[in-house]
Coordinates of C-alpha atoms in Angstrom, one line a residue:
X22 CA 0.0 0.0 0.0
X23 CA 1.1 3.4 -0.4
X24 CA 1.2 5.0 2.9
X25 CA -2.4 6.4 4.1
X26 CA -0.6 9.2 6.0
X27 CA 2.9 10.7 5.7
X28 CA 1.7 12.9 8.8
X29 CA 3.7 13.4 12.2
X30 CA 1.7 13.3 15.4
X31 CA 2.1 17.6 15.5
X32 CA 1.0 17.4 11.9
X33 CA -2.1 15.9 12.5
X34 CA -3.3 18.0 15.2
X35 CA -2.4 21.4 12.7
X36 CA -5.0 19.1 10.0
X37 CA -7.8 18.8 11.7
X38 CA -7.7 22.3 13.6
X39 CA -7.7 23.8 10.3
X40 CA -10.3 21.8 9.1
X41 CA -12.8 21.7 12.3
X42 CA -11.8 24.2 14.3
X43 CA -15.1 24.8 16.1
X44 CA -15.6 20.8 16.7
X45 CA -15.6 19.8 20.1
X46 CA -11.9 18.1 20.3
X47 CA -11.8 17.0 23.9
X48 CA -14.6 16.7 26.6
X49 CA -13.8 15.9 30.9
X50 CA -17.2 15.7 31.6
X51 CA -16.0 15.7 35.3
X52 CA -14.0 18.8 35.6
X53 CA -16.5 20.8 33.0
X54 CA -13.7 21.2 30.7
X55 CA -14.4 21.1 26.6
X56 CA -11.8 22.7 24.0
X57 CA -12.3 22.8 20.7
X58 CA -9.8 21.7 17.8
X59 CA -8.4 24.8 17.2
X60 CA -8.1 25.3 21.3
X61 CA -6.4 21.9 21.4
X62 CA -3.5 23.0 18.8
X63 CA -3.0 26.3 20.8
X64 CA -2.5 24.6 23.7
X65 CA -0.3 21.5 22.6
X66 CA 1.6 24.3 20.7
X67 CA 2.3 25.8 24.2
X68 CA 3.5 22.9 25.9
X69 CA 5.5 22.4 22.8
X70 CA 7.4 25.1 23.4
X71 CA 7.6 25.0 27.0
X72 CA 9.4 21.4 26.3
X73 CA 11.7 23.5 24.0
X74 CA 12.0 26.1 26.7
X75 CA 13.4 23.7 29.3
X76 CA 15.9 22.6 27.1
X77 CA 14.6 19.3 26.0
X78 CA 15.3 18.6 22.8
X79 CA 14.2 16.2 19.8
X80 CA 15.2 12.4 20.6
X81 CA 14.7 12.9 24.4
X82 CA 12.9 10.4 26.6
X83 CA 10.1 12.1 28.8
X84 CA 8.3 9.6 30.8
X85 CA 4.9 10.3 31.8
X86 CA 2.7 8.4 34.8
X87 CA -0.4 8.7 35.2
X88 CA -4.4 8.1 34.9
X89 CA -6.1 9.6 32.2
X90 CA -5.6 13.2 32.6
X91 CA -5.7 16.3 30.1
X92 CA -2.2 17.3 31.5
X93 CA -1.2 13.4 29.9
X94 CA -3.5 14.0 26.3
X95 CA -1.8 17.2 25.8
X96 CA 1.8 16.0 26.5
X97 CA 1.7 13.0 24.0
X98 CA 0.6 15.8 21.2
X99 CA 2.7 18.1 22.3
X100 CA 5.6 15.9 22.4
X101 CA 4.2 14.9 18.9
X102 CA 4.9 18.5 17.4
X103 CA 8.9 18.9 19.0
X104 CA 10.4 15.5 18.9
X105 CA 10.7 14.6 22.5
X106 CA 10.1 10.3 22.9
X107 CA 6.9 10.0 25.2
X108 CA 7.8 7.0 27.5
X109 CA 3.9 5.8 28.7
X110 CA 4.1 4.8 32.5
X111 CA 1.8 1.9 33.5
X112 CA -0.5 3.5 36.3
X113 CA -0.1 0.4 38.5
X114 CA 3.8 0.4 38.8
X115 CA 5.4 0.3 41.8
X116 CA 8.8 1.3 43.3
X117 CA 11.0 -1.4 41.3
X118 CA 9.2 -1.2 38.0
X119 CA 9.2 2.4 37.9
X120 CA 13.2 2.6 39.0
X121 CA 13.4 -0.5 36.2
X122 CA 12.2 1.7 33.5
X123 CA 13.8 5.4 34.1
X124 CA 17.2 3.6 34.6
X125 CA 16.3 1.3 31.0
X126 CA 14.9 4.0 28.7
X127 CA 17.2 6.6 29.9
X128 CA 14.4 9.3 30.7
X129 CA 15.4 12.6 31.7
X130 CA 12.4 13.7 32.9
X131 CA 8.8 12.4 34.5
X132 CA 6.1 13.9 34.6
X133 CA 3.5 12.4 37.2
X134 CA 0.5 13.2 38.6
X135 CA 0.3 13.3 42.7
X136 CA -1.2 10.1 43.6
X137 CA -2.8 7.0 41.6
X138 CA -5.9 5.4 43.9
X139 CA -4.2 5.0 47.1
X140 CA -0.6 5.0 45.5
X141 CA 1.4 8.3 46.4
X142 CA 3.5 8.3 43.2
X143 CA 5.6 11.2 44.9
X144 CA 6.8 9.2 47.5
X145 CA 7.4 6.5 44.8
X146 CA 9.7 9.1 42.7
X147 CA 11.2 10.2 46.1
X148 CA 12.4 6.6 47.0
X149 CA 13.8 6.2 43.9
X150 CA 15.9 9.4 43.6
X151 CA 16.1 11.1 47.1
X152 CA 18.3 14.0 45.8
X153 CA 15.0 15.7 44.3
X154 CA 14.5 17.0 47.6
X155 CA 17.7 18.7 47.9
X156 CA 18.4 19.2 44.1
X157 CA 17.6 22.8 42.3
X158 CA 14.8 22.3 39.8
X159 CA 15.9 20.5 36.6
X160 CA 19.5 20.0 38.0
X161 CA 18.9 16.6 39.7
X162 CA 21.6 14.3 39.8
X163 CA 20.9 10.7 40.7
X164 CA 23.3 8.1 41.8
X165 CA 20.8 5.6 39.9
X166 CA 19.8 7.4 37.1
X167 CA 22.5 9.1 35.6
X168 CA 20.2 10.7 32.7
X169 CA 17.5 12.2 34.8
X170 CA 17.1 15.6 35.4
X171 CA 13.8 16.5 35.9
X172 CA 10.5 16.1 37.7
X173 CA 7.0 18.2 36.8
X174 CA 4.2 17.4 38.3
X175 CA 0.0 18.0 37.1
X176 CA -0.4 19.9 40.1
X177 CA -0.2 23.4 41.5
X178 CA 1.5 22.2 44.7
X179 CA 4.8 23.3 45.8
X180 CA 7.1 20.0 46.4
X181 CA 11.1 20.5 46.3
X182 CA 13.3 20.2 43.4
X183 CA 9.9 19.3 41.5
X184 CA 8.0 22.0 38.7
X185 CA 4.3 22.4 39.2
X186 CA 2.7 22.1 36.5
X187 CA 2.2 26.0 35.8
X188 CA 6.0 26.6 36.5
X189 CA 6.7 24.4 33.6
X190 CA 4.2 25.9 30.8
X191 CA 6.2 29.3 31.6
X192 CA 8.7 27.9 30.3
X193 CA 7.0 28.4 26.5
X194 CA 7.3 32.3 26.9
X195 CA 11.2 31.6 26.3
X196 CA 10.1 30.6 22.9
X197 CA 8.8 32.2 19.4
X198 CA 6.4 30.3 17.3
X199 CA 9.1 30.5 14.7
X200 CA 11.2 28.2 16.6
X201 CA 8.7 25.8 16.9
X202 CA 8.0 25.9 13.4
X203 CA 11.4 24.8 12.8
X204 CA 11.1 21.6 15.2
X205 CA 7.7 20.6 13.7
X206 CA 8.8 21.1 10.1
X207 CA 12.7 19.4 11.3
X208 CA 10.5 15.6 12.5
X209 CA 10.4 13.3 10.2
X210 CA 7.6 10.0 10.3
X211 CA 10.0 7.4 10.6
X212 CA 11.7 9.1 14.3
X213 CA 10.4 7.1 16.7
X214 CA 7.9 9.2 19.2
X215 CA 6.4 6.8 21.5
X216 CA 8.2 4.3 23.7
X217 CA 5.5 1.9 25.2
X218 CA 6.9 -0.7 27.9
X219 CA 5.2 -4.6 27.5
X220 CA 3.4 -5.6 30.5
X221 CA 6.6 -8.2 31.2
X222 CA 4.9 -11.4 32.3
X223 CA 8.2 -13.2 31.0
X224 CA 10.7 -11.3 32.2
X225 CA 11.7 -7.4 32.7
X226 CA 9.7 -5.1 30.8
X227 CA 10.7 -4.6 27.2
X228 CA 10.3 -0.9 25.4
X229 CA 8.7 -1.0 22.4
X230 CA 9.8 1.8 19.9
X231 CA 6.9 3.3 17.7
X232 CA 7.2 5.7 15.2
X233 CA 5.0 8.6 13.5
X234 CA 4.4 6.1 11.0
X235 CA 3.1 2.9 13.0
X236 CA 1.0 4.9 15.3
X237 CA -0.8 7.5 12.6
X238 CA -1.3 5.2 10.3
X239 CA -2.6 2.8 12.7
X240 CA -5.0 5.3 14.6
X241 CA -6.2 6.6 11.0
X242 CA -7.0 2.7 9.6
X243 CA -8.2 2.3 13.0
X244 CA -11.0 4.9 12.9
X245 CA -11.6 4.5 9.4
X246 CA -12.8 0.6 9.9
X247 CA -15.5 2.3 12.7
X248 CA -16.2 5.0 9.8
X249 CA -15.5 7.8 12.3
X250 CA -16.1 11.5 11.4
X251 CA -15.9 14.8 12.9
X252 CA -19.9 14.4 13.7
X253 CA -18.7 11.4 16.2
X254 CA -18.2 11.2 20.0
X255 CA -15.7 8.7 21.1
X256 CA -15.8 7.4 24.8
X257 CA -12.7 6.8 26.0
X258 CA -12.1 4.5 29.5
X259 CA -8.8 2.8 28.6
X260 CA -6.0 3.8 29.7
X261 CA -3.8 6.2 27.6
X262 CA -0.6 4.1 28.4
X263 CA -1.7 1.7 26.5
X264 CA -2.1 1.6 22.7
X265 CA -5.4 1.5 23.1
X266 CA -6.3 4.6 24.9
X267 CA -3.3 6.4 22.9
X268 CA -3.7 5.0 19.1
X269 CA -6.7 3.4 18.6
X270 CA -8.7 6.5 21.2
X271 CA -6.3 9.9 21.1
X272 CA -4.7 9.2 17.6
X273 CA -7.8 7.6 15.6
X274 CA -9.8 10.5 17.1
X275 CA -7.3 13.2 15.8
X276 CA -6.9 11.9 12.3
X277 CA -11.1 11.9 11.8
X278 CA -11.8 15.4 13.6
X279 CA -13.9 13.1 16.5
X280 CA -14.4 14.5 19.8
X281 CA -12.8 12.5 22.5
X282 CA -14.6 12.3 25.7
X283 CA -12.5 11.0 28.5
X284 CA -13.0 9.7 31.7
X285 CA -9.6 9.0 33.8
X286 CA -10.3 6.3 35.4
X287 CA -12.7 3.2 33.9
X288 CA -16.1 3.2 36.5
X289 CA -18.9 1.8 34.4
X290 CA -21.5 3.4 36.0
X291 CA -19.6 6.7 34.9
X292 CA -18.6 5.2 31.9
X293 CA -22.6 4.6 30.7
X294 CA -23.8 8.1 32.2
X295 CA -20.8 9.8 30.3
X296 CA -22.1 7.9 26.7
X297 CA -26.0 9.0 27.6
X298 CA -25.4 12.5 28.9
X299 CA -22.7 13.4 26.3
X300 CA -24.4 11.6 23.6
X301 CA -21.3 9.4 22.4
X302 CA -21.5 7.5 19.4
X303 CA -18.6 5.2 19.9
X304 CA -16.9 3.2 22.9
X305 CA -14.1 1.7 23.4
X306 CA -13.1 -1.3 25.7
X307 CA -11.2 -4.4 27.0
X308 CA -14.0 -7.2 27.1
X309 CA -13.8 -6.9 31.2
X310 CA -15.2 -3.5 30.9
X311 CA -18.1 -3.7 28.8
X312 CA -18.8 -6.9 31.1
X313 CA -18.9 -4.9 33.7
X314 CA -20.9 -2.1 32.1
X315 CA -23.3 -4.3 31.3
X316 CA -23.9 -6.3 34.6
X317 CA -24.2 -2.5 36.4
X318 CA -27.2 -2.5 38.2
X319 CA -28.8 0.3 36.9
X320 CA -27.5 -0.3 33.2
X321 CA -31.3 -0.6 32.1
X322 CA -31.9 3.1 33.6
X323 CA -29.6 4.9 31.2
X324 CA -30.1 5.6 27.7
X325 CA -27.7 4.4 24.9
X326 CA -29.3 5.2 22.3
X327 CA -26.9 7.6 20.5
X328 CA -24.0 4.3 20.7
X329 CA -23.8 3.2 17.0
X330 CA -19.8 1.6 16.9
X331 CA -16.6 1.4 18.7
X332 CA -14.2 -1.5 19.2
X333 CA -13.7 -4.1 21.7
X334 CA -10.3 -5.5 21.8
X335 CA -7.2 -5.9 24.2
X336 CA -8.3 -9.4 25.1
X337 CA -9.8 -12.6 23.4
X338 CA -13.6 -11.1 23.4
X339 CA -16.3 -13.8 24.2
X340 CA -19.0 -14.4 21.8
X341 CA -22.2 -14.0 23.8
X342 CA -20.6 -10.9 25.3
X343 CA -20.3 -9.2 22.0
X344 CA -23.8 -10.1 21.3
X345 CA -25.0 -8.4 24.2
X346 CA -23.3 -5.4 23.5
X347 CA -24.6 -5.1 19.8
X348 CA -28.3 -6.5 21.1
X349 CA -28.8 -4.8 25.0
X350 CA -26.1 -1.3 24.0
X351 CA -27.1 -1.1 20.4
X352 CA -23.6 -0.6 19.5
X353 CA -24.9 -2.5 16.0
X354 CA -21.5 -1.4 14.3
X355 CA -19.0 -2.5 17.5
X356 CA -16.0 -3.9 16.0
X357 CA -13.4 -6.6 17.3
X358 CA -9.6 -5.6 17.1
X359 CA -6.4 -7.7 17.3
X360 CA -2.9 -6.4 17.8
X361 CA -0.5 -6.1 20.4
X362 CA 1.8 -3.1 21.2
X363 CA 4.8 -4.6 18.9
X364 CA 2.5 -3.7 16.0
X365 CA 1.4 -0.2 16.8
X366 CA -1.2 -2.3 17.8
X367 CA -3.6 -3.3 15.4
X368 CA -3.4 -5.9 12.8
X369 CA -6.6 -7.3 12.5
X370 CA -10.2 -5.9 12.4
X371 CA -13.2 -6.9 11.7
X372 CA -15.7 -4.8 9.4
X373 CA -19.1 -2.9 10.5
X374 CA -20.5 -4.9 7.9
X375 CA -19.0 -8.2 7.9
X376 CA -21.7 -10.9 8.4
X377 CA -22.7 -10.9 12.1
X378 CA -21.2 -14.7 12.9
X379 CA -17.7 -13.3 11.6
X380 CA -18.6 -9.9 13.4
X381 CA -18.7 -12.0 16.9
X382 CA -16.9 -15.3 16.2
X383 CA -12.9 -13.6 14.6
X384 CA -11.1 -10.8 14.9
X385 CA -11.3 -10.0 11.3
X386 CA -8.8 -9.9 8.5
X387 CA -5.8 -8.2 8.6
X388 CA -5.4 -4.2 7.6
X389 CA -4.7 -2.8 4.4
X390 CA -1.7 -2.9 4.0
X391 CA -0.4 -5.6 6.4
X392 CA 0.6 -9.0 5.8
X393 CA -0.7 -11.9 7.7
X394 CA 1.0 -15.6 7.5
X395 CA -0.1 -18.5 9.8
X396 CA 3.4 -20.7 10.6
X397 CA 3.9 -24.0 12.4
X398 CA 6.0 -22.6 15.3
X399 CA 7.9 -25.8 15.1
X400 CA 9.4 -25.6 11.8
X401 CA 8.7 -22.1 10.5
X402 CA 6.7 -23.3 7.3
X403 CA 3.8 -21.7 6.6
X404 CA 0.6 -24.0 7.3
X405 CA -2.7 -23.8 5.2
X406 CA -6.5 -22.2 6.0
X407 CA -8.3 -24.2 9.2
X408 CA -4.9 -25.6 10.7
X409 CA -4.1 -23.3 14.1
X410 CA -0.4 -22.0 14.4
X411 CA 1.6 -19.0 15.0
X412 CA 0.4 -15.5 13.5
X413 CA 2.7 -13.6 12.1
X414 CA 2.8 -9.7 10.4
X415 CA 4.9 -7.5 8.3
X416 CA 4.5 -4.3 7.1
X417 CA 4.5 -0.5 8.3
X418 CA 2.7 -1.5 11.7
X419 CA 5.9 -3.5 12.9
X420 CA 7.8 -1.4 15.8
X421 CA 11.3 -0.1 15.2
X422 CA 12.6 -2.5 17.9
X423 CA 12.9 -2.9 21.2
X424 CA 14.8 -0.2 23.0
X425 CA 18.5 -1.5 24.0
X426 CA 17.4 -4.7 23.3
X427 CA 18.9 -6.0 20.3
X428 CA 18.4 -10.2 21.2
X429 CA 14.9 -9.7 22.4
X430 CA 14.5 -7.7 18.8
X431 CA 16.0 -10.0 16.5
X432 CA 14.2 -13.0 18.2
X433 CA 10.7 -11.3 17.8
X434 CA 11.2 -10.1 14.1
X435 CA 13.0 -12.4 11.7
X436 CA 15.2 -11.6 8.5
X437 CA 12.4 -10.9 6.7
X438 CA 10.6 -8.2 8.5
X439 CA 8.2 -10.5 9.6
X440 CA 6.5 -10.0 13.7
X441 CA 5.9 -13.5 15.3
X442 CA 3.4 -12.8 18.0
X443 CA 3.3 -15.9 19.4
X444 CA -0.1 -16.2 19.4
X445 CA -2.3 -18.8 18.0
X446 CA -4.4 -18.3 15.5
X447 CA -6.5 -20.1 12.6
X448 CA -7.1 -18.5 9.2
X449 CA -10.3 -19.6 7.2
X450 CA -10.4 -19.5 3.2
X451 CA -11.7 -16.6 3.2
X452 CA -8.9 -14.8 5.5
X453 CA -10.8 -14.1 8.6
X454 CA -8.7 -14.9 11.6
X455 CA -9.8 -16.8 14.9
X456 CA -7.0 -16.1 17.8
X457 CA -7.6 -19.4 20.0
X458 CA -4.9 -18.3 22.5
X459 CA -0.8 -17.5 23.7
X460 CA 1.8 -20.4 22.6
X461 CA 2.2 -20.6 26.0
X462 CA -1.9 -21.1 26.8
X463 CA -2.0 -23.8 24.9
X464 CA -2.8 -26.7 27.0
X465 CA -1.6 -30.2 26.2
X466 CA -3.7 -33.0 28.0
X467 CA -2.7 -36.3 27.3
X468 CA -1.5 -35.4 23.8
X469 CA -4.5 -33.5 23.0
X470 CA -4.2 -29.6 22.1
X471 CA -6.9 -27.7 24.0
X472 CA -7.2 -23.9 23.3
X473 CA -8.4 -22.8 26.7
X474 CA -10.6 -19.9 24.7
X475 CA -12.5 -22.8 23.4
X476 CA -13.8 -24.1 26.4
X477 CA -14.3 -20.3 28.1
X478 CA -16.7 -19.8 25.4
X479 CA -18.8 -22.8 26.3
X480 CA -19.2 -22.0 29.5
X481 CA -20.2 -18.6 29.1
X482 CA -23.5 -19.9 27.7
X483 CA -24.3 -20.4 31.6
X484 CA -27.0 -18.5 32.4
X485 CA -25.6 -18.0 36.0
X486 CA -21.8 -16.9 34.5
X487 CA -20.8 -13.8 34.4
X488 CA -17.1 -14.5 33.2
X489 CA -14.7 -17.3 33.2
X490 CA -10.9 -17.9 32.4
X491 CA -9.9 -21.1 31.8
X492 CA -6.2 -22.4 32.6
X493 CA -3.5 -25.4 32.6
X494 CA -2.4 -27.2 35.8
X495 CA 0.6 -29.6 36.3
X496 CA -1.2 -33.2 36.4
X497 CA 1.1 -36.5 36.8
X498 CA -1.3 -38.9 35.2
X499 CA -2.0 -36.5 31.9
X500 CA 0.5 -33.9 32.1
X501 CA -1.8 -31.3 32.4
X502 CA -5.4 -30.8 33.3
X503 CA -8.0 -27.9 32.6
X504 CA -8.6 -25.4 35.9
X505 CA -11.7 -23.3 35.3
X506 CA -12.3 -19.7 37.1
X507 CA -15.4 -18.1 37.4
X508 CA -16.8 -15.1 38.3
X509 CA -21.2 -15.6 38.6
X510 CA -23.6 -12.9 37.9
X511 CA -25.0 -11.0 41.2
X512 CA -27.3 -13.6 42.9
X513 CA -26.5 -16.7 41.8
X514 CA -25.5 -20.0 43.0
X515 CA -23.7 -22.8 41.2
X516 CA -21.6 -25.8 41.9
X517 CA -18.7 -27.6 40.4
X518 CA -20.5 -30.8 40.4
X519 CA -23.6 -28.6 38.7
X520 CA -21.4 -27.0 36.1
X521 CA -19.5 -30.1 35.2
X522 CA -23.1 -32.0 34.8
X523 CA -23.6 -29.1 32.3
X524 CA -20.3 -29.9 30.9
X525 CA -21.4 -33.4 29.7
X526 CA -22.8 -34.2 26.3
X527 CA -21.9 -31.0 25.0
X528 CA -18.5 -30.9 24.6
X529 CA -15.4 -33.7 25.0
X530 CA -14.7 -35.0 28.0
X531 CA -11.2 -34.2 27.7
X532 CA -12.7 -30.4 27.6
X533 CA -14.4 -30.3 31.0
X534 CA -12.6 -28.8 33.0
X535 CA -11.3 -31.0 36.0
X536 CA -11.2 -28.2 39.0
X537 CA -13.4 -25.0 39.2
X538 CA -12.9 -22.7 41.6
X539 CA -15.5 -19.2 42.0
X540 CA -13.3 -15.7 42.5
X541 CA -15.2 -12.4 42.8
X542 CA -12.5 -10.9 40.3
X543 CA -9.7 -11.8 38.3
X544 CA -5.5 -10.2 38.6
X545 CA -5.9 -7.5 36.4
X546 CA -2.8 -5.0 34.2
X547 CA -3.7 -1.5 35.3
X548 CA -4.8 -1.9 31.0
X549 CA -7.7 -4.6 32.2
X550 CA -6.5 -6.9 30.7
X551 CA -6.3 -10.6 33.0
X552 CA -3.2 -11.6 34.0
X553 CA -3.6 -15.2 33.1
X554 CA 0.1 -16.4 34.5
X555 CA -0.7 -15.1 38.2
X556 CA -3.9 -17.1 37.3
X557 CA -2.1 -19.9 36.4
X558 CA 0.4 -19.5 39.4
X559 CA -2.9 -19.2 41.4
X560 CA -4.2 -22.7 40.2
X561 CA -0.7 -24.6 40.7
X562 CA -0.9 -23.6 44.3
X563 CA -4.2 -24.5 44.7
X564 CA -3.7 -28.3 42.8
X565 CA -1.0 -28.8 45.2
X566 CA -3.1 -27.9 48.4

């Protein structure tokens, strides 16, 4: 394909001021506050500059940790427009993740807001680097992290050795709008702009290094498959750290002209009052959330009517909950994504108008634009339609690497340019891809493959389940066994014995799961995704009991 959009992030904002700038660009429905597109530019402009004014300069790594706050949506654009690499914070690090990835990417700077639920991310930073306190502001000089400089936080409070927040935008009077014409006009697509750290459940943390490129071009494709316009209102709950919130929510917003409407932090009773009184037309979410959105008690009270798309992606997405949400929220057009942050993140999507079973049942064929090849992970050979193996991509969606990590990099993306995932996937003949789970899901029982999304899918036909993740346990006798966890809906009561009896018949013996255990909720990434290995680490401990 010939690229959709040359664009920089900065670029992009410029477009569509010019082109709606009385459209709503951003709504807090919970501070009051609404800007318009041409607002938006003014003020990303500012911070521009006030980067420039501190004497940060293109190439730089700012790290940014917080919820989902307008101080965060206006640093990733203005970032966008000077060159400065945004380093996206996960909201639920602590102490020895957070010191892990200022000392990896080499920030010089964080910017944080004061406290995440009951987390004090001050005393987090302080920990870390104690010399803030006695350091001048923007001259600290940590024994641990020899790069960092300096702290602002999204605050007007006074803290030592730290900016608040209005302290830093001064810093823009220091420069002309010429000058940051010359830093727009200097950025070039393929600079990377974004560094986004994997969630790490092998291992440390790896940065992911996305470009101008990857992440415009995937926003744009992204809205365009939802047929987003400038007459749209997007309802944003995930979090911006993620590619979610800040691809396939900021980005794919700014590239149609949409007005984003942003909650910081996912409630679904907000989350349903936000779409009714602000009359979204799209929502986005992790298959957890619109569960819980639409198991609210009071989800029959508010009216959805003006919900007409959005996409649900982040996790495997059950089939009866997509029903409901294109039946009981009307969201006729939802859409199912698949990606992961490696690939800016979307590769596949399915179409507003694919047929409903392919709508619910895949995640779509792959982007224009971007290659799609199903390999046995064994040998590497590509395997044909209806046999599950590895999915792999190529194309402009494929990060620029992992940041200071060439062997992690070279194992991920071959020679060719091709992304293995390291998912499981099956491709029918007509290229619409099923993901039935990780490589490392997979759960062998006595020689027989079982995709654990297979079985969760079954069993979320219960009329008493409200959600259920299935999982592999050690087992001496067959290697491994099935471990189901569920989560019932608000008054209900249900057995093992009951739910195996249901088991029976319906599907293979081999597929009912051997233990069940009920949980009121699931680990969760601060992204909401499930953390199926402390899930996994969960059931071990308990089969050993």
């Amino acid at each position: 394909m010939g690229l959709l959009n040359e664009k920089t992030i900065g670029e992009i904002v410029k477009e569509a001021a010019s082109l709606f700038p009385n459209r709503e660009a951003y709504v807090y429905p919970e501070h009051g506050i609404r800007k318009t597109y041409k607002e938006f530019d003014a003020e990303t402009d500012e911070l521009a500059k006030a980067f420039i004014g501190m004497g940060i300069q293109k190439g730089e790594h700012i790290a940014i940790w917080s919820d989902n706050k307008r101080e965060w949506l206006l640093s990733q654009f203005a970032t966008g427009k000077m060159g400065a690499v945004l380093v996206t914070v996960n909201t639920n690090y602590q102490e020895k993740e957070l010191e892990y990835l200022l000392q990896q990417s080499d920030s010089t700077t964080l910017i944080l807001c004061e406290s995440f639920k009951s987390t004090s991310y001050l005393d987090i930073i302080r920990a870390i680097c104690p010399e803030i306190i006695t350091s001048k502001k923007g001259n600290i000089q940590s024994e641990k992290l020899p790069h960092f400089k300096r702290v602002i936080v999204m605050s007007e409070n006074d803290y030592p050795g730290i900016y608040k927040w209005s302290e830093f935008v001064a810093f823009a009077n220091k420069v002309s709008d010429e000058a940051l014409d010359e830093y727009l006009e200097a950025l070039h697509n393929d600079d990377v702009i974004n560094i986004q750290y994997t969630s790490g459940t092998t291992g440390f943390p790896k940065g992911v290094m996305l470009s101008h490129k990857n992440i415009v071009n995937n926003g744009q494709l992204v809205g365009d498959y939802i047929h987003l316009t400038e007459h749209d209102r997007l309802c944003i709950p995930v979090p911006f750290f993620h590619c979610f919130g800040c691809v396939m929510g900021t980005i794919a917003s700014v590239t149609h002209g949409t007005t984003m409407v942003i909650i910081e932090q996912f409630d679904a009773g907000k989350v349903l009052k936000m779409v009714q009184d602000e009359k979204c037309t799209a929502l986005h979410g992790v298959p957890t959330m619109f569960i819980a959105e639409l198991n609210h008690p009071d989800f029959k009270q508010f009216d959805l009517s003006s919900l007409r798309t959005g996409i649900m992606a982040g996790s495997i997405c059950p089939i009866e909950v997509m029903k409901k949400v294109i039946e009981d929220m009307g969201a006729s057009e939802i859409t199912i994504a698949y990606g992961q942050t490696e690939t800016s993140p979307v590769i596949t999507q399915t179409k507003t108008d694919d047929a409903i079973e392919k709508r619910v049942s895949s995640v779509g064929k792959a982007h224009p634009g971007v290659e799609v090849k199903i390999i046995d992970p064994a040998t590497g050979e590509d395997i044909p339609a209806g046999v599950p193996g590895e999915l792999c991509t190529r194309g402009y969606l494929v990060m620029q690497g992992y940041y200071k990590n060439e062997e992690a990099t070279n194992s991920t993306i071959d020679d060719n340019g091709w992304l293995h995932t390291g998912d499981i996937a099956v491709m029918d003949d007509e290229g619409y891809i099923d993901i039935t789970g990780r490589i490392k899901d997979m759960v062998i029982r006595g020689g027989e493959n079982i995709y654990p999304k297979e079985v969760e899918e079954f069993l979320y036909q219960h009329p008493s389940i409200q959600d259920v993740q299935v999982v592999g346990v050690p087992d001496q006798k067959y290697g491994e066994e099935l471990m189901a966890w569920v989560i019932l809906k608000s008054g209900e009561n249900l057995t093992p014995e009951a739910l195996r009896e249901y088991c029976k018949g319906k599907i293979s013996y081999h597929k009912i799961p051997k233990y069940i255990e009920f949980i009121d909720a699931y680990p969760m990434t601060a992204s909401g995704k499930i953390q199926k290995f402390l899930l996994r680490e969960m059931s071990k401990k308990r089969v050993e009991v």
